[in-house]
Short mmCIF file of C-alpha atoms and ligand atoms in Angstrom, two decimals:
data_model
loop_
_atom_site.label_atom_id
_atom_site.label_comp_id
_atom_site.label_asym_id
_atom_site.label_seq_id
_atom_site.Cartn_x
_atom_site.Cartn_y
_atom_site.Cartn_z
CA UNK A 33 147.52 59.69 -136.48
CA UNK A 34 144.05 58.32 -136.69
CA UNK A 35 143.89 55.11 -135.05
CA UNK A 36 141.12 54.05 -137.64
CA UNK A 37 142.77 52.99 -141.46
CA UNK A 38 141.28 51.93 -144.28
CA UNK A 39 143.51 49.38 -146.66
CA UNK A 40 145.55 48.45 -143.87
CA UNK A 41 146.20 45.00 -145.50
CA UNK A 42 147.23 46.36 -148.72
CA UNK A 43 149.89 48.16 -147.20
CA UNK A 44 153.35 47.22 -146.88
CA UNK A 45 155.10 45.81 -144.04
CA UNK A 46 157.23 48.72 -142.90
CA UNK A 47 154.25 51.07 -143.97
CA UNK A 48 151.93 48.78 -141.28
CA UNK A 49 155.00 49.09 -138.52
CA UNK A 50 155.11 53.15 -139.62
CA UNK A 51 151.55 53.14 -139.21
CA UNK A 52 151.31 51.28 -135.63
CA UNK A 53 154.63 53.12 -134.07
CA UNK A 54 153.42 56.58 -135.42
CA UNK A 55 149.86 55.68 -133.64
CA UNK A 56 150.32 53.69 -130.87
CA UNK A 57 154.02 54.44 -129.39
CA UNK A 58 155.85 57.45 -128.32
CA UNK A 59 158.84 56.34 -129.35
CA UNK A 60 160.79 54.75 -131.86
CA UNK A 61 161.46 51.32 -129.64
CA UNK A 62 159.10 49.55 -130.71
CA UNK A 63 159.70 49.66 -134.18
CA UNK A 64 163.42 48.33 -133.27
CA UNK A 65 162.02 45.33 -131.31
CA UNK A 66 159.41 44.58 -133.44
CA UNK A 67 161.91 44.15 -137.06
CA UNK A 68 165.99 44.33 -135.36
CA UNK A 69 165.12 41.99 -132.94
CA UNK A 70 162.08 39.40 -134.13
CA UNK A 71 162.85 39.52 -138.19
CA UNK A 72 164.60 36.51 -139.36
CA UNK A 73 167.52 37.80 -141.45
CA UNK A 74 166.63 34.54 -143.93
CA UNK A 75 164.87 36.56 -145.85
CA UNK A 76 162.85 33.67 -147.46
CA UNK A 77 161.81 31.96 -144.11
CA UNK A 78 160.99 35.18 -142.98
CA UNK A 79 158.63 35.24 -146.47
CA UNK A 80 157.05 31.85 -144.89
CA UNK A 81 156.44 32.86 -141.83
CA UNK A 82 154.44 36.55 -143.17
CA UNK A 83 152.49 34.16 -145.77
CA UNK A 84 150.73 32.13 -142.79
CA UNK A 85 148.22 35.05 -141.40
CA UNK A 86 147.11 38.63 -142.68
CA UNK A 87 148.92 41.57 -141.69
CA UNK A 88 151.61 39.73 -139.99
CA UNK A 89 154.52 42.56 -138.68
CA UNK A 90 157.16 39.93 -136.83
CA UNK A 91 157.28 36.87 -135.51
CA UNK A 92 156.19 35.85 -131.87
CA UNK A 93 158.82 33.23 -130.61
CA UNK A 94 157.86 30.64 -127.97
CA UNK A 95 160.29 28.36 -126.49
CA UNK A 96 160.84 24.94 -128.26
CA UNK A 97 161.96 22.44 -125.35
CA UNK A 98 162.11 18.34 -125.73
CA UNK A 99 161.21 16.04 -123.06
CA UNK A 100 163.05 12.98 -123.37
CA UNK A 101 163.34 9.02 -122.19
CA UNK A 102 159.38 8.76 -123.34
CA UNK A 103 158.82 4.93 -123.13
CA UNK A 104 155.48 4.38 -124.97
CA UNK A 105 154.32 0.95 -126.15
CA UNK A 106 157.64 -0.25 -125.79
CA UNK A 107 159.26 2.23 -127.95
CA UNK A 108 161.55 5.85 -126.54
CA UNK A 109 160.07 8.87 -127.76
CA UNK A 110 162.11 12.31 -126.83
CA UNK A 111 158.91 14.50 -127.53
CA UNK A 112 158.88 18.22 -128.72
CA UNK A 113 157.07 21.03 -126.85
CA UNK A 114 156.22 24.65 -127.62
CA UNK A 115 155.01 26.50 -124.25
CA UNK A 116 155.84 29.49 -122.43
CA UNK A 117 155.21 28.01 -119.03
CA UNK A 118 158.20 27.89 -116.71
CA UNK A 119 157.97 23.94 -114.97
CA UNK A 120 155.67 22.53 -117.85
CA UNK A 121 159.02 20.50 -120.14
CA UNK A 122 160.86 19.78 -116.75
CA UNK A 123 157.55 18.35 -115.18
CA UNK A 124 156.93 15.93 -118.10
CA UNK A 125 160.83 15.14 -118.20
CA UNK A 126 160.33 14.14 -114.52
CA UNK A 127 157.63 12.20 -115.37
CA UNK A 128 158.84 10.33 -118.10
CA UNK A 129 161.72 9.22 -115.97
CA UNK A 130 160.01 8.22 -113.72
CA UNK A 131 157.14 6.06 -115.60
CA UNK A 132 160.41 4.38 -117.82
CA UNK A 133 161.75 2.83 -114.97
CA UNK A 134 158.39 1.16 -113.94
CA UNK A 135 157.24 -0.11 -117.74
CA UNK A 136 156.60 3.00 -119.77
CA UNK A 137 153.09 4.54 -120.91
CA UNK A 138 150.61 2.18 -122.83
CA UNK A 139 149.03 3.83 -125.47
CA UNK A 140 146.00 2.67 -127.95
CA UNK A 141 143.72 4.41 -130.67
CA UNK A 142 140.39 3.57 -129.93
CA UNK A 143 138.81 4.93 -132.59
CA UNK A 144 139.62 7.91 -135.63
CA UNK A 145 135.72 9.24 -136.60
CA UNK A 146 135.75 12.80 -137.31
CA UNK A 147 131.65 14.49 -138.05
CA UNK A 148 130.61 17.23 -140.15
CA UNK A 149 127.36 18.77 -140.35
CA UNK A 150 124.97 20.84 -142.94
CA UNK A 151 122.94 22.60 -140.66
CA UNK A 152 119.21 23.62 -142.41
CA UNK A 153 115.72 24.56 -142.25
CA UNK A 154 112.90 22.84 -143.62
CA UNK A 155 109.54 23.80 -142.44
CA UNK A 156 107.70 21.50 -144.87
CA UNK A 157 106.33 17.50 -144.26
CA UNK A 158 109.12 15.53 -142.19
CA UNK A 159 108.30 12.31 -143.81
CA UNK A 160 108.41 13.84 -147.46
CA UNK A 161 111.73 15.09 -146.14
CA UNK A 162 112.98 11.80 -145.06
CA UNK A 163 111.61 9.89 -148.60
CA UNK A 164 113.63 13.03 -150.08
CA UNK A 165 116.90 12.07 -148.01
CA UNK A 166 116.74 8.68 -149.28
CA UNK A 167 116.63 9.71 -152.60
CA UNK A 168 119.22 12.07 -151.80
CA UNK A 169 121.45 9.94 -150.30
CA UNK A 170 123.37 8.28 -152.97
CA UNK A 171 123.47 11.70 -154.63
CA UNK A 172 125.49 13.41 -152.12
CA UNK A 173 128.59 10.61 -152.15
CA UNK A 174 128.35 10.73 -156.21
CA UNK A 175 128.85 14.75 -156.57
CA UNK A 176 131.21 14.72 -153.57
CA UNK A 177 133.56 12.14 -155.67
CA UNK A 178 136.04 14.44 -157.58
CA UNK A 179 136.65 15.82 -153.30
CA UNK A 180 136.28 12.27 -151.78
CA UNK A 181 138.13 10.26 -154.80
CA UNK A 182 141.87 10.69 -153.36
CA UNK A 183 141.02 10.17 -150.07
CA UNK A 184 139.38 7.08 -150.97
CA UNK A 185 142.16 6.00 -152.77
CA UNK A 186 144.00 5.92 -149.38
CA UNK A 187 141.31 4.23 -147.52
CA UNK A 188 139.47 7.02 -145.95
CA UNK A 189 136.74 9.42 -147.46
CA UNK A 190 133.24 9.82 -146.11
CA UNK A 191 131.61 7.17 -143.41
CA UNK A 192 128.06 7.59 -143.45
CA UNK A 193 125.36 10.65 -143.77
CA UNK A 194 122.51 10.97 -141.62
CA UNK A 195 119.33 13.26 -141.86
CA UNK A 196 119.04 14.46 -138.12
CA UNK A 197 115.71 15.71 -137.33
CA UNK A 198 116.57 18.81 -134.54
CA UNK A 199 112.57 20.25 -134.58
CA UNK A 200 112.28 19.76 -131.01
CA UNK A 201 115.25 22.17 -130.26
CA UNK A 202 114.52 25.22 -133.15
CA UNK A 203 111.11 24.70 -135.49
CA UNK A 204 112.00 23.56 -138.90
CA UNK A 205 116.00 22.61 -137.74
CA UNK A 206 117.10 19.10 -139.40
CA UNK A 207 121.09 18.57 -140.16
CA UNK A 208 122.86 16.47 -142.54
CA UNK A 209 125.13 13.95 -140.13
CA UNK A 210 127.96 13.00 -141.72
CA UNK A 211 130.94 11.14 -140.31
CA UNK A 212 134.09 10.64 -142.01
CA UNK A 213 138.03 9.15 -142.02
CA UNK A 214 141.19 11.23 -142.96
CA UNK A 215 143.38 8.82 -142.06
CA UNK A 216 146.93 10.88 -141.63
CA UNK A 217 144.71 14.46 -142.06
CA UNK A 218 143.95 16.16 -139.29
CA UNK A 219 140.89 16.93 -141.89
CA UNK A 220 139.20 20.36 -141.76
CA UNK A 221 140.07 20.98 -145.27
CA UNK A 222 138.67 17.87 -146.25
CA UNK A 223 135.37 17.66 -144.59
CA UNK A 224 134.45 21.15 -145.20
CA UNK A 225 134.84 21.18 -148.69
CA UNK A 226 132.56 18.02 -148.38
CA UNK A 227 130.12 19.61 -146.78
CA UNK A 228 129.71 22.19 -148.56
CA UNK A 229 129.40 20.15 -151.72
CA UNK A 230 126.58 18.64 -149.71
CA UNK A 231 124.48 21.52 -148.83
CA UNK A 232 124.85 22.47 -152.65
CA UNK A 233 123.83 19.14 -153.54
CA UNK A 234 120.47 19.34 -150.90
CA UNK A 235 119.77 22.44 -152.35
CA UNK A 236 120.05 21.54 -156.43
CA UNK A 237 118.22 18.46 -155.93
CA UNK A 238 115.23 19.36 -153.64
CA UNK A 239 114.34 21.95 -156.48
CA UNK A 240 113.55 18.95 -158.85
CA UNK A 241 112.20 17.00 -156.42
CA UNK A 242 108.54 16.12 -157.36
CA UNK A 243 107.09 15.21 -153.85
CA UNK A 244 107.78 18.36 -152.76
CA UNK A 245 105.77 21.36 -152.66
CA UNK A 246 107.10 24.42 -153.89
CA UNK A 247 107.63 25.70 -150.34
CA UNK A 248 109.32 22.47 -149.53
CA UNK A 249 111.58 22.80 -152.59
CA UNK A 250 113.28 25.95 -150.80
CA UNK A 251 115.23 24.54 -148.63
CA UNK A 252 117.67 27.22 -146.50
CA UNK A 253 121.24 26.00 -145.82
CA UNK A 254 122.53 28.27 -142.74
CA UNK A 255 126.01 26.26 -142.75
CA UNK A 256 127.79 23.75 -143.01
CA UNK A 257 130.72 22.97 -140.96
CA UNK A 258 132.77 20.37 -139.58
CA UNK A 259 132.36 19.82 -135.25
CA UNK A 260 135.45 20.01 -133.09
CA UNK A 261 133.70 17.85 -130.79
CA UNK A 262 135.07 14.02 -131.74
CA UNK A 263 133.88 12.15 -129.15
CA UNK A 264 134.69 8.90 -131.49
CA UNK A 265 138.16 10.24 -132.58
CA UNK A 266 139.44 8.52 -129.00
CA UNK A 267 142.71 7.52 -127.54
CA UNK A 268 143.59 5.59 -124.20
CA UNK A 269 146.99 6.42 -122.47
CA UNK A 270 148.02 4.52 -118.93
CA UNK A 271 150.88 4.20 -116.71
CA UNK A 272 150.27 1.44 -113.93
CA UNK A 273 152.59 -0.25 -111.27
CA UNK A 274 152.81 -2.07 -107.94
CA UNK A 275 151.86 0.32 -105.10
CA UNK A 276 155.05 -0.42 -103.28
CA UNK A 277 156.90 0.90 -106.28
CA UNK A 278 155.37 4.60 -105.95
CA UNK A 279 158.16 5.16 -104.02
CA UNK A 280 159.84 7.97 -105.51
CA UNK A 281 159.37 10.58 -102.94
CA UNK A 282 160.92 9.26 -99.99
CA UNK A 283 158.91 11.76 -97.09
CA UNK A 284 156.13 9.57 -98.15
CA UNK A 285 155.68 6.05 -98.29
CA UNK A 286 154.06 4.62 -101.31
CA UNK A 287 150.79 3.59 -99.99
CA UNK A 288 150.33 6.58 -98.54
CA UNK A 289 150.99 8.62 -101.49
CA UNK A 290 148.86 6.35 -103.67
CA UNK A 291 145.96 7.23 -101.91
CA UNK A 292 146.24 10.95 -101.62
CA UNK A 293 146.75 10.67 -105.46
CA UNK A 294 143.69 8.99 -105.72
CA UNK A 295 141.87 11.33 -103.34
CA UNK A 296 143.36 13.82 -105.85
CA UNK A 297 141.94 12.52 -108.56
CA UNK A 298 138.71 11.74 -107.13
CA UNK A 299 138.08 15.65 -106.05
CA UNK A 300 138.43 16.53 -109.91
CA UNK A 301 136.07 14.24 -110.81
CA UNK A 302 133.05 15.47 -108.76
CA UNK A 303 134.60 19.09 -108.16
CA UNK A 304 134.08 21.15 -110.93
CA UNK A 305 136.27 24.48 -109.67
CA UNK A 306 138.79 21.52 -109.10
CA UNK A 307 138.52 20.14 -112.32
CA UNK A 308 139.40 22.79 -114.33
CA UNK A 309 142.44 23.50 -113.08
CA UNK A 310 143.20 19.66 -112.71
CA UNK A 311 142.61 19.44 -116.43
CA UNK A 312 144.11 22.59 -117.48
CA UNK A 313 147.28 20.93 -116.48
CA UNK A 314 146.82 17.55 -118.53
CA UNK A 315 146.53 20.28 -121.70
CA UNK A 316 149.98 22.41 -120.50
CA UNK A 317 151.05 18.74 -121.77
CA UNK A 318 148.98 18.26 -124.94
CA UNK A 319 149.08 22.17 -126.26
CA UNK A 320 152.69 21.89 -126.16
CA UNK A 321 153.15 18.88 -128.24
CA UNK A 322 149.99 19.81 -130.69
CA UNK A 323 151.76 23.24 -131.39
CA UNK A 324 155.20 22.31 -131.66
CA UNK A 325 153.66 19.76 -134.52
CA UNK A 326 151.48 21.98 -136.12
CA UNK A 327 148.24 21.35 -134.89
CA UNK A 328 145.31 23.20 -134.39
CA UNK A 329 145.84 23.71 -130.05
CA UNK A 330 142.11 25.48 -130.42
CA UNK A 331 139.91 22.60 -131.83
CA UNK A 332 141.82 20.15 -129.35
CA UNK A 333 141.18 22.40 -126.79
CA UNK A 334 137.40 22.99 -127.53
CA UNK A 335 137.16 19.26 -128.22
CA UNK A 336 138.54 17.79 -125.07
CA UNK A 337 136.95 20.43 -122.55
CA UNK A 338 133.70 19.13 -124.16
CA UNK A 339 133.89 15.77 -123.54
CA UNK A 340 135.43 16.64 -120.26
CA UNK A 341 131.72 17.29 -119.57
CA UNK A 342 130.17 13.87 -121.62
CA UNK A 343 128.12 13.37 -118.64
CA UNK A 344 126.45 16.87 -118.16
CA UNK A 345 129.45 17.47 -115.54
CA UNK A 346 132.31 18.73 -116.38
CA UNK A 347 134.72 16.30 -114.82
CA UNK A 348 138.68 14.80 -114.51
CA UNK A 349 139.72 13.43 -117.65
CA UNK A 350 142.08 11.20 -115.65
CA UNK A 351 140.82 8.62 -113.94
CA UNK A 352 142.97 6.26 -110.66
CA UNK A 353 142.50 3.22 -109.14
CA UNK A 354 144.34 0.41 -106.55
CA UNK A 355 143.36 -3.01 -107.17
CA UNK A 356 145.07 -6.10 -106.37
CA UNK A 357 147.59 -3.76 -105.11
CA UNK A 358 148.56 -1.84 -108.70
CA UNK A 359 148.54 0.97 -109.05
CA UNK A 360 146.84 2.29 -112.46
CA UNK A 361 146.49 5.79 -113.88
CA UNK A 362 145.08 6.61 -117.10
CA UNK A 363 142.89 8.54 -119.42
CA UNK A 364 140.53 8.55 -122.35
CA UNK A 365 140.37 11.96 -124.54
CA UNK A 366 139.15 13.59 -128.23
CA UNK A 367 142.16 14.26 -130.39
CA UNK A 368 142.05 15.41 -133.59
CA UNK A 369 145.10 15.28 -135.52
CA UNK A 370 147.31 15.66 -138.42
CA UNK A 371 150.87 14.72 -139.10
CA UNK A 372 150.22 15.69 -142.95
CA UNK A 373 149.00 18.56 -144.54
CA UNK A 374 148.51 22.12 -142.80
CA UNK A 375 152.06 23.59 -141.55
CA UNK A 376 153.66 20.08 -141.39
CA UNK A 377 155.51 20.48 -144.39
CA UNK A 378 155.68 24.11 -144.54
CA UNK A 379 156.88 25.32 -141.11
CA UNK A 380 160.54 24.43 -140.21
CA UNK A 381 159.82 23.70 -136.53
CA UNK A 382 157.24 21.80 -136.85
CA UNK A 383 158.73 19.45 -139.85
CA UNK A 384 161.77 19.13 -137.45
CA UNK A 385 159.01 18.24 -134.79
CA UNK A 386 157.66 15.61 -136.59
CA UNK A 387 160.89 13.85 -137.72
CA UNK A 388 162.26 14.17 -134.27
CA UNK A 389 159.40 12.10 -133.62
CA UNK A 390 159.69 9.55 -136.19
CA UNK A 391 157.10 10.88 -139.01
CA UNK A 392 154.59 9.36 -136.69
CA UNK A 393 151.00 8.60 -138.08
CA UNK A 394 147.84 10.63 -137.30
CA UNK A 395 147.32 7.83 -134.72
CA UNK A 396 150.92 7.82 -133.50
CA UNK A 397 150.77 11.33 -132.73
CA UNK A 398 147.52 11.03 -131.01
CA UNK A 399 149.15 8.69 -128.49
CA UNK A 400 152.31 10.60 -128.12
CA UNK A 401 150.17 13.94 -127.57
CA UNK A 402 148.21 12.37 -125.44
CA UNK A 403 150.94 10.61 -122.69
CA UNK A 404 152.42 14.32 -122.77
CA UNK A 405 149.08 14.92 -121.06
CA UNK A 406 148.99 12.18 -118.75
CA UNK A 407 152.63 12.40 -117.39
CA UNK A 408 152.09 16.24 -116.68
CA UNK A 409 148.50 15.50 -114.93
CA UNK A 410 150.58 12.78 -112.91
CA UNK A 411 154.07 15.25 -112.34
CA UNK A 412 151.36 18.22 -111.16
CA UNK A 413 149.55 15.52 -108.92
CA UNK A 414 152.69 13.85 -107.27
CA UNK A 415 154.16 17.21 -106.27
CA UNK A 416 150.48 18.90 -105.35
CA UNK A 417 149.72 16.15 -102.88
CA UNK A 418 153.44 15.86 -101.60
CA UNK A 419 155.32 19.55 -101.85
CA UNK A 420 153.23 21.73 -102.89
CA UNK A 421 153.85 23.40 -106.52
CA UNK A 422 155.41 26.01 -105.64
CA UNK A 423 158.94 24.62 -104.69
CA UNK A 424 159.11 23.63 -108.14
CA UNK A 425 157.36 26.37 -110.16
CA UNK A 426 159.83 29.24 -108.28
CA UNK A 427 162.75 27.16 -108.61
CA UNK A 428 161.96 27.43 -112.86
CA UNK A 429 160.65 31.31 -112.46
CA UNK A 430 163.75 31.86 -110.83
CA UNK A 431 165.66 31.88 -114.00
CA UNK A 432 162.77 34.54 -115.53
CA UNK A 433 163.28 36.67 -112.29
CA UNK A 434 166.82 36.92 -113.03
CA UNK A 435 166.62 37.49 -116.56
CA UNK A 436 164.15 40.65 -116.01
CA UNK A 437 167.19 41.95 -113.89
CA UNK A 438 169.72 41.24 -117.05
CA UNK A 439 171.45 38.85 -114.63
CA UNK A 440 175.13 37.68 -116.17
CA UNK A 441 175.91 34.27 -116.60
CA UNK A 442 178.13 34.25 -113.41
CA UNK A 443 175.36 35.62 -111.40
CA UNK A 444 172.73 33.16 -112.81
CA UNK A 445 175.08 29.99 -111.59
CA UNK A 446 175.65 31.15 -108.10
CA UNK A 447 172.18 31.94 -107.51
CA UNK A 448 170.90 29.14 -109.25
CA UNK A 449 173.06 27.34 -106.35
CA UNK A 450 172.19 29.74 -103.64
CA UNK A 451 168.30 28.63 -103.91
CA UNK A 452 169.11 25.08 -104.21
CA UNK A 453 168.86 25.57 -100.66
CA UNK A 454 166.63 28.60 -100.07
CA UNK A 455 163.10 29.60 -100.87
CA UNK A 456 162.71 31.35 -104.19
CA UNK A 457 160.42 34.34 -103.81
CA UNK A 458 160.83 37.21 -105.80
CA UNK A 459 161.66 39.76 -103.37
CA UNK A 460 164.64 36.86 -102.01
CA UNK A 461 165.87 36.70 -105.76
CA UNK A 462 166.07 40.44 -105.57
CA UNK A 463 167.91 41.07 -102.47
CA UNK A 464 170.39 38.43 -102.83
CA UNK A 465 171.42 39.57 -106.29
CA UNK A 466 171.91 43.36 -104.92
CA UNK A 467 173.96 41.44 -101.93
CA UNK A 468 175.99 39.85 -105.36
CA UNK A 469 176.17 43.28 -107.08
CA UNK A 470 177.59 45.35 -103.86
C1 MEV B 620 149.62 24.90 -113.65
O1 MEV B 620 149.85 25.37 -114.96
C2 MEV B 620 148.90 23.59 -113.70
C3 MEV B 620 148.48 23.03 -112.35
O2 MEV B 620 147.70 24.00 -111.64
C4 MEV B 620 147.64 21.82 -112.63
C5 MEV B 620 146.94 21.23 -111.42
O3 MEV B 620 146.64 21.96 -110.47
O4 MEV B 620 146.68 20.01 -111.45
C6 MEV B 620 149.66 22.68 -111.49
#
């Protein structure tokens, strides 16, 4: 069969799997895994779950895990996480345990702006353009009302719109700048729609607009768009203790360990190569809790790299210090959030998720999500600068090793007890379970 089709989307779903086995596979497998083993016989969930996306075939599971004995602000959390990452839900288990005996996480919004822009040209007179905006102004909140009204209601809606002259970058680029609050939203629908009220409202009105030329009246809109980057949508997360107390691992004595960790962190923050992968392991955290609630793991992720590099750098978003003889650990990141709206009441997971959690707030959330970050950077720190990962990370891939050799429940215990005292490597997992099968 060809492998290009036209319609594809307005086939069925068994005519798409027909179309894909017939094309792409040699045998009939795949159509077996893809509906016997991934359909949900609920018919209506699995309804639900073919709704979210286009051209959806089966479902793509993940593992759901929980981390529990979360002390934040005072109050235990047993958080949710979706990831595929053998070691990530143990690690942040380990480090919540750890952090609970010694006062918990402190957590604190430090502020909830979100920005939007309609991006234009205007190649006319700037200060014509800015008497225009002024004019304009006022305009722009009245048209956007029947969008803004209920979120008003609720105390959010739009902040402030600025006309951003960006000439010195691309010839005839300005931007409308707005900023807004969506309170419990994580917003996108919200501030789009806005914006692209706006852009029909800059458009309408500079056509009537008398100060303006009739080249000046044609103003182009190229888009208009909200920004993952919130550099004001901000929470602060810290874990902090008497040195002497670091004291859990006991081939290393606290001091000592303190100030390896803060060599640790110091190499990510002027080490870019080192950075990366030091932050990529704060986000094994916060993806996991953002997609077991529903949220967008993308925008975060876009968001947070970029202010990972605020300073032109791209840096450690943790930050360490000893002073008086404490001990402090924390962090400052970009989340934007929702714990209404999207899949939150839609996908079963994710409402379990959130009421597992407590129905948190947007700004709940953003602290929850965010200590899932911090206690992973410090679990993937503590056992970099003491073991090594790997003890830990085999131990956890053990269990895949032996489940890609369809190990039975009897074999799985004694191994798992075997390499309580040996070195997992895939080649030892092998051999000893051949020794087992003999
Ligand atoms: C692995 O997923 C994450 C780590 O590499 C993070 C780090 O190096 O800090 C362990």
């Amino acid at each position: 069969m060809s492998k290009i089709i036209s319609g594809f989307s307005k086939l069925s779903k068994f005519e798409k799997i027909d179309w894909l086995v017939n094309t792409y596979f040699t045998n009939s497998d795949a159509a077996k895994t893809l509906i016997k083993q991934y359909w949900n016989s609920n018919e209506k969930l699995q309804q639900l779950h073919d709704e979210f996306i286009e051209n959806t075939i089966t479902n793509y599971y993940l593992p759901f895990g929980i981390a529990p004995n979360f002390l934040i602000n005072n109050k235990i959390y047993t958080i949710p996480m979706a990831i595929e990452e053998s070691s990530v839900v143990a690690a942040a288990s380990k480090a919540a345990k750890f952090w609970y005996d010694r006062g918990g996480f402190k957590a604190e919004v430090i502020s909830t702006e979100k920005i939007g822009q309609v991006h234009f040209m205007y190649f006319g007179d700037t200060k014509r353009l800015t008497a225009f905006f002024t004019y304009l102004k006022p305009m722009l909140y009245k048209k956007a009302k029947p969008i803004t009204k209920n979120m008003e209601q609720r105390g959010g809606g739009i902040l402030d719109i600025e006309l951003r002259d960006k000439t010195q970058d691309i010839e005839g680029y300005f931007q409308l700048h707005a900023t807004f609050e969506t309170l419990d939203a994580m917003g996108a629908n919200f501030i789009n729609s806005c914006l692209e009220q706006f852009a029909k409202t800059l458009k309408d009105e500079a056509q009537g607009f008398e100060l303006f030329s009739s080249e000046e009246k044609d103003i182009q809109v190229v888009m208009s768009i909200l920004s993952n980057y919130v550099p004001d949508c901000l929470v602060r997360v810290e874990v902090s203790c008497a040195v002497k107390d670091l004291t859990e691992n006991s081939d290393i004595p606290a001091r000592e360990f303190a100030e390896k960790f803060l060599q640790a962190v110091a190499i990510a923050e002027v080490e870019p190569f080192r950075a990366v992968t030091h932050n990529k392991g704060i986000m094994n955290g916060i993806d996991a809790v953002v997609l077991a609630t529903g949220n967008d793991f993308r925008a975060v992720e876009a968001g947070v790299h970029a202010y990972a590099s605020k300073t032109g750098q791209y840096r450690s978003l943790t930050h360490a210090k000893i002073e008086d003889d404490i001990f402090s650990f924390w962090m400052e990141i970009p989340l934007a959030l929702g714990t209404v709206g999207g899949l939150t009441k839609l996908h079963p997971l994710v409402k379990l998720a959130l009421e597992l959690l407590g129905e948190p707030s947007a700004k709940e959330l953003m602290q929850i999500v965010a200590v899932a970050g911090l206690a992973q950077n410090f679990a993937a720190l503590r056992s970099l600068t003491t073991t090594g990962i790997q003890e830990g990370h085999m131990k956890m891939h053990l269990m895949n090793i032996l489940n890609q050799f369809e190990a039975t429940a009897a074999e799985k215990n004694k191994l798992t007890e075997y390499f309580k005292s040996n070195i997992v490597t895939h080649r030892a997992v092998v051999e000893e379970l051949e020794k087992l099968r003999q």
